[in-house]
Amino acid sequence: TCSVDRFLILWKLKTQCRAYRFVGHAEAVTSVQFSPDGQVLASASHDHTVRLWIPCIHGESSVLKGHTASVRSVSFSHDGYSVVSASNDKLIKIWSVCYQRLLFTLFRHTGWVRCAKFSPDGRIIVSCGEDKSVNIWDTRNKICVNSFSDDEGFATFVDFNPSGTCIASAGSNSTVKLWDIRTNKLLQNFKVHRAGVNCISFHPSGNYLITASTDGTLKILDLLGERLIYTLHGHKGPVLSVAFSKGGEKFASGGKDAQVLLWKTNFDTLDYEEVLKHNFRRTHIDDPPHLLDIYPRSSHFHGENLKSVLVNPTFDVPDIQTPNPSVIDIRASSGIST
């Protein structure tokens, strides 16, 4: 986890609770991600830098300098060789993890860039900014090949679905939108929150999407059924981030209340197996999904009448708060050796 307290904290969940606090950034840390193999951590900060960390007791890290303003997001490519960062300097930068140097810079946004993500195959990058645009970039030619715009508000967060054919954007105007990047069509437009949406995360199956909002709730959307299925209360104040675990059996959320909540999913196993059986093409790596078979061909708008189950940890599920863990401070030492 990362926080405005300038620290990264690595939590040990399985045995007696411990927390390893990585010290190095000079200002608030805005984004953190594990590499796909779990061997490296990347973090972004208001101190204008990106850091690469070895998540171990020695705390080696390397500083990547190049941005001239706050870095808002950092994300690994799926092979772990590259990192993409998005900044308030209106630039997107791609860095080599192995050589710890800048590879190239993408510029077209005219406002602060809030988020940038690699596609699953690494061939394209999606980014969003406060200029109200969502841009698609070709990483080989280093050019913007497509752009979606939103007149109602700006996207605060974007990501690809697991198959890479669709992007979802979280909006400052309380909406969540899904776009098919092959047909350039808006597929779904969920209006389920009462305030801006700060973060989204796809379930590994691609069938569910979880959203985190300033209205203090998390919501789980069933993308196949085009419906809201759960509204989750637990944070006291805006929910800033959310992410499914790699297998989808858990997800974690972070809020302005300085709490991290770890949730267990309870999607019906039998139903889920049936979904996989009937949508085998969607999960088969050699046969990319045909989302137009599933989603409506025209733009699909959802009103306020979507029903869902309300879940409040205070009443509905055991709310297990970890006792104060033993915190081990790890100071940033010399750079990572290549």
Short mmCIF file of C-alpha atoms in Angstrom, two decimals, residues 46-242:
data_model
loop_
_atom_site.label_atom_id
_atom_site.label_comp_id
_atom_site.label_asym_id
_atom_site.label_seq_id
_atom_site.Cartn_x
_atom_site.Cartn_y
_atom_site.Cartn_z
CA HIS A 46 4.36 13.93 -5.71
CA ASP A 47 8.15 14.33 -5.39
CA HIS A 48 8.28 14.04 -9.23
CA THR A 49 9.98 10.61 -9.17
CA VAL A 50 9.27 6.96 -9.86
CA ARG A 51 11.06 4.42 -7.65
CA LEU A 52 11.80 0.76 -8.23
CA TRP A 53 12.16 -1.30 -5.05
CA ILE A 54 13.29 -4.81 -4.22
CA PRO A 55 10.63 -5.78 -1.64
CA CYS A 56 13.01 -7.30 0.90
CA ILE A 57 14.56 -6.42 4.23
CA HIS A 58 17.48 -4.54 2.62
CA GLY A 59 15.21 -2.11 0.80
CA GLU A 60 17.29 -1.45 -2.30
CA SER A 61 15.65 1.07 -4.61
CA SER A 62 16.43 3.05 -7.72
CA VAL A 63 15.08 6.52 -8.48
CA LEU A 64 13.82 7.29 -11.99
CA LYS A 65 13.94 11.04 -12.63
CA GLY A 66 12.46 12.77 -15.66
CA HIS A 67 9.07 14.18 -14.75
CA THR A 68 8.87 17.84 -13.76
CA ALA A 69 5.66 17.59 -11.72
CA SER A 70 3.78 15.13 -9.50
CA VAL A 71 3.64 11.57 -10.85
CA ARG A 72 0.06 10.30 -10.51
CA SER A 73 0.30 6.67 -11.59
CA VAL A 74 2.78 3.91 -12.32
CA SER A 75 2.13 0.54 -13.95
CA PHE A 76 4.15 -2.44 -15.18
CA SER A 77 3.88 -4.02 -18.61
CA HIS A 78 2.69 -7.62 -18.38
CA ASP A 79 6.16 -8.99 -19.16
CA GLY A 80 7.60 -6.87 -16.34
CA TYR A 81 10.27 -5.29 -18.57
CA SER A 82 8.77 -1.79 -18.71
CA VAL A 83 6.98 0.69 -16.48
CA VAL A 84 4.66 3.49 -17.63
CA SER A 85 4.19 6.63 -15.55
CA ALA A 86 1.65 9.47 -15.87
CA SER A 87 2.27 12.94 -14.51
CA ASN A 88 0.91 16.41 -13.90
CA ASP A 89 3.56 17.64 -16.35
CA LYS A 90 1.09 16.36 -19.04
CA LEU A 91 3.54 13.65 -20.11
CA ILE A 92 3.58 9.84 -20.14
CA LYS A 93 6.97 8.20 -19.77
CA ILE A 94 8.00 4.59 -20.41
CA TRP A 95 10.98 3.28 -18.47
CA SER A 96 13.15 0.18 -18.75
CA VAL A 97 13.08 -1.83 -15.53
CA CYS A 98 16.29 -3.73 -16.29
CA TYR A 99 18.37 -0.71 -17.31
CA GLN A 100 16.50 1.75 -15.08
CA ARG A 101 16.40 4.46 -17.71
CA LEU A 102 13.87 6.37 -19.78
CA LEU A 103 12.91 4.67 -23.04
CA PHE A 104 10.56 7.27 -24.55
CA THR A 105 7.98 9.96 -23.78
CA LEU A 106 4.43 10.29 -25.10
CA PHE A 107 2.88 13.75 -25.34
CA ARG A 108 -0.52 14.86 -26.53
CA HIS A 109 -2.49 15.52 -23.38
CA THR A 110 -3.14 19.19 -22.67
CA GLY A 111 -3.98 18.68 -18.98
CA TRP A 112 -2.68 16.71 -16.03
CA VAL A 113 -2.42 12.99 -16.87
CA ARG A 114 -4.14 10.97 -14.16
CA CYS A 115 -3.44 7.37 -15.21
CA ALA A 116 -1.69 5.23 -17.86
CA LYS A 117 -1.80 1.43 -18.33
CA PHE A 118 -0.30 -1.14 -20.69
CA SER A 119 -2.57 -3.54 -22.57
CA PRO A 120 -2.15 -7.25 -21.71
CA ASP A 121 -0.04 -7.83 -24.85
CA GLY A 122 2.01 -4.66 -24.29
CA ARG A 123 1.32 -3.30 -27.77
CA ILE A 124 -0.79 -0.36 -26.67
CA ILE A 125 -1.12 2.03 -23.74
CA VAL A 126 -4.29 3.76 -22.57
CA SER A 127 -4.09 7.06 -20.70
CA CYS A 128 -6.54 9.60 -19.32
CA GLY A 129 -6.19 13.19 -18.28
CA GLU A 130 -7.96 16.25 -16.99
CA ASP A 131 -8.22 17.49 -20.59
CA LYS A 132 -11.27 15.13 -20.76
CA SER A 133 -9.58 12.75 -23.20
CA VAL A 134 -8.81 9.03 -23.06
CA ASN A 135 -5.95 8.30 -25.47
CA ILE A 136 -4.83 5.02 -27.05
CA TRP A 137 -1.12 4.83 -27.92
CA ASP A 138 0.82 2.46 -30.18
CA THR A 139 3.97 1.60 -28.21
CA ARG A 140 5.86 0.52 -31.34
CA ASN A 141 5.32 3.71 -33.34
CA LYS A 142 5.01 5.90 -30.23
CA ILE A 143 1.95 7.72 -31.58
CA CYS A 144 -1.60 8.31 -30.42
CA VAL A 145 -3.80 6.14 -32.64
CA ASN A 146 -7.20 6.93 -31.13
CA SER A 147 -8.86 9.20 -28.63
CA PHE A 148 -12.18 9.15 -26.78
CA SER A 149 -13.54 12.30 -25.24
CA ASP A 150 -16.07 12.92 -22.50
CA ASP A 151 -17.87 16.24 -22.33
CA GLU A 152 -19.45 15.57 -18.95
CA GLY A 153 -16.25 15.19 -16.93
CA PHE A 154 -12.75 13.75 -17.07
CA ALA A 155 -11.56 10.19 -16.49
CA THR A 156 -9.66 9.71 -13.24
CA PHE A 157 -8.57 6.10 -13.91
CA VAL A 158 -8.49 3.73 -16.89
CA ASP A 159 -7.64 0.08 -17.41
CA PHE A 160 -7.92 -2.75 -19.94
CA ASN A 161 -10.13 -5.77 -19.44
CA PRO A 162 -8.13 -9.03 -19.16
CA SER A 163 -8.48 -9.80 -22.89
CA GLY A 164 -7.30 -6.33 -23.95
CA THR A 165 -10.24 -5.62 -26.30
CA CYS A 166 -12.04 -3.21 -24.03
CA ILE A 167 -11.15 -0.32 -21.72
CA ALA A 168 -13.03 0.94 -18.69
CA SER A 169 -12.80 4.49 -17.40
CA ALA A 170 -13.72 5.90 -14.01
CA GLY A 171 -15.24 9.37 -14.25
CA SER A 172 -15.11 12.49 -12.12
CA ASN A 173 -18.80 12.82 -13.06
CA SER A 174 -19.73 9.61 -11.16
CA THR A 175 -19.90 7.36 -14.25
CA VAL A 176 -18.07 4.20 -15.28
CA LYS A 177 -17.76 3.69 -19.03
CA LEU A 178 -16.68 0.69 -21.11
CA TRP A 179 -15.39 1.17 -24.65
CA ASP A 180 -14.64 -1.40 -27.35
CA ILE A 181 -11.29 -0.26 -28.74
CA ARG A 182 -11.75 -2.20 -32.00
CA THR A 183 -15.07 -0.64 -32.97
CA ASN A 184 -14.54 2.65 -31.05
CA LYS A 185 -17.98 2.28 -29.52
CA LEU A 186 -19.19 3.10 -26.05
CA LEU A 187 -20.55 -0.24 -24.85
CA GLN A 188 -21.80 0.53 -21.38
CA ASN A 189 -22.28 3.61 -19.24
CA PHE A 190 -22.98 2.84 -15.59
CA LYS A 191 -24.35 5.65 -13.44
CA VAL A 192 -24.39 3.99 -10.05
CA HIS A 193 -22.37 6.32 -7.80
CA ARG A 194 -23.36 9.63 -6.20
CA ALA A 195 -19.87 11.18 -6.48
CA GLY A 196 -16.72 10.83 -8.57
CA VAL A 197 -15.25 7.39 -9.21
CA ASN A 198 -11.55 7.19 -8.27
CA CYS A 199 -10.52 3.67 -9.23
CA ILE A 200 -11.73 0.47 -10.93
CA SER A 201 -10.48 -3.10 -11.14
CA PHE A 202 -11.49 -5.97 -13.43
CA HIS A 203 -12.00 -9.44 -12.01
CA PRO A 204 -9.53 -11.83 -13.75
CA SER A 205 -12.46 -13.45 -15.58
CA GLY A 206 -13.39 -10.10 -17.14
CA ASN A 207 -17.00 -10.67 -16.06
CA TYR A 208 -17.03 -8.33 -13.06
CA LEU A 209 -15.80 -4.81 -12.40
CA ILE A 210 -15.33 -3.24 -8.98
CA THR A 211 -15.44 0.53 -8.49
CA ALA A 212 -14.27 2.86 -5.68
CA SER A 213 -15.91 6.25 -5.20
CA THR A 214 -15.77 9.50 -3.27
CA ASP A 215 -19.32 8.69 -2.11
CA GLY A 216 -17.73 6.23 0.36
CA THR A 217 -18.84 3.03 -1.36
CA LEU A 218 -17.44 0.23 -3.46
CA LYS A 219 -19.72 -1.29 -6.09
CA ILE A 220 -19.42 -4.58 -8.00
CA LEU A 221 -20.86 -4.62 -11.52
CA ASP A 222 -21.82 -7.77 -13.39
CA LEU A 223 -20.74 -6.92 -16.95
CA LEU A 224 -22.42 -9.91 -18.59
CA GLY A 225 -25.73 -9.27 -16.85
CA GLU A 226 -25.29 -5.50 -17.18
CA ARG A 227 -26.29 -4.89 -13.60
CA LEU A 228 -25.07 -3.67 -10.25
CA ILE A 229 -24.85 -6.62 -7.86
CA TYR A 230 -23.20 -5.34 -4.66
CA THR A 231 -22.77 -2.02 -2.87
CA LEU A 232 -20.16 -2.23 -0.12
CA HIS A 233 -19.87 0.10 2.86
CA GLY A 234 -16.87 0.03 5.16
CA HIS A 235 -14.76 3.11 4.63
CA LYS A 236 -15.50 6.32 6.51
CA GLY A 237 -15.13 8.82 3.70
CA PRO A 238 -13.96 8.66 0.07
CA VAL A 239 -12.63 5.34 -1.25
CA LEU A 240 -9.51 6.10 -3.28
CA SER A 241 -8.31 2.76 -4.61
CA VAL A 242 -9.37 -0.85 -5.14
#
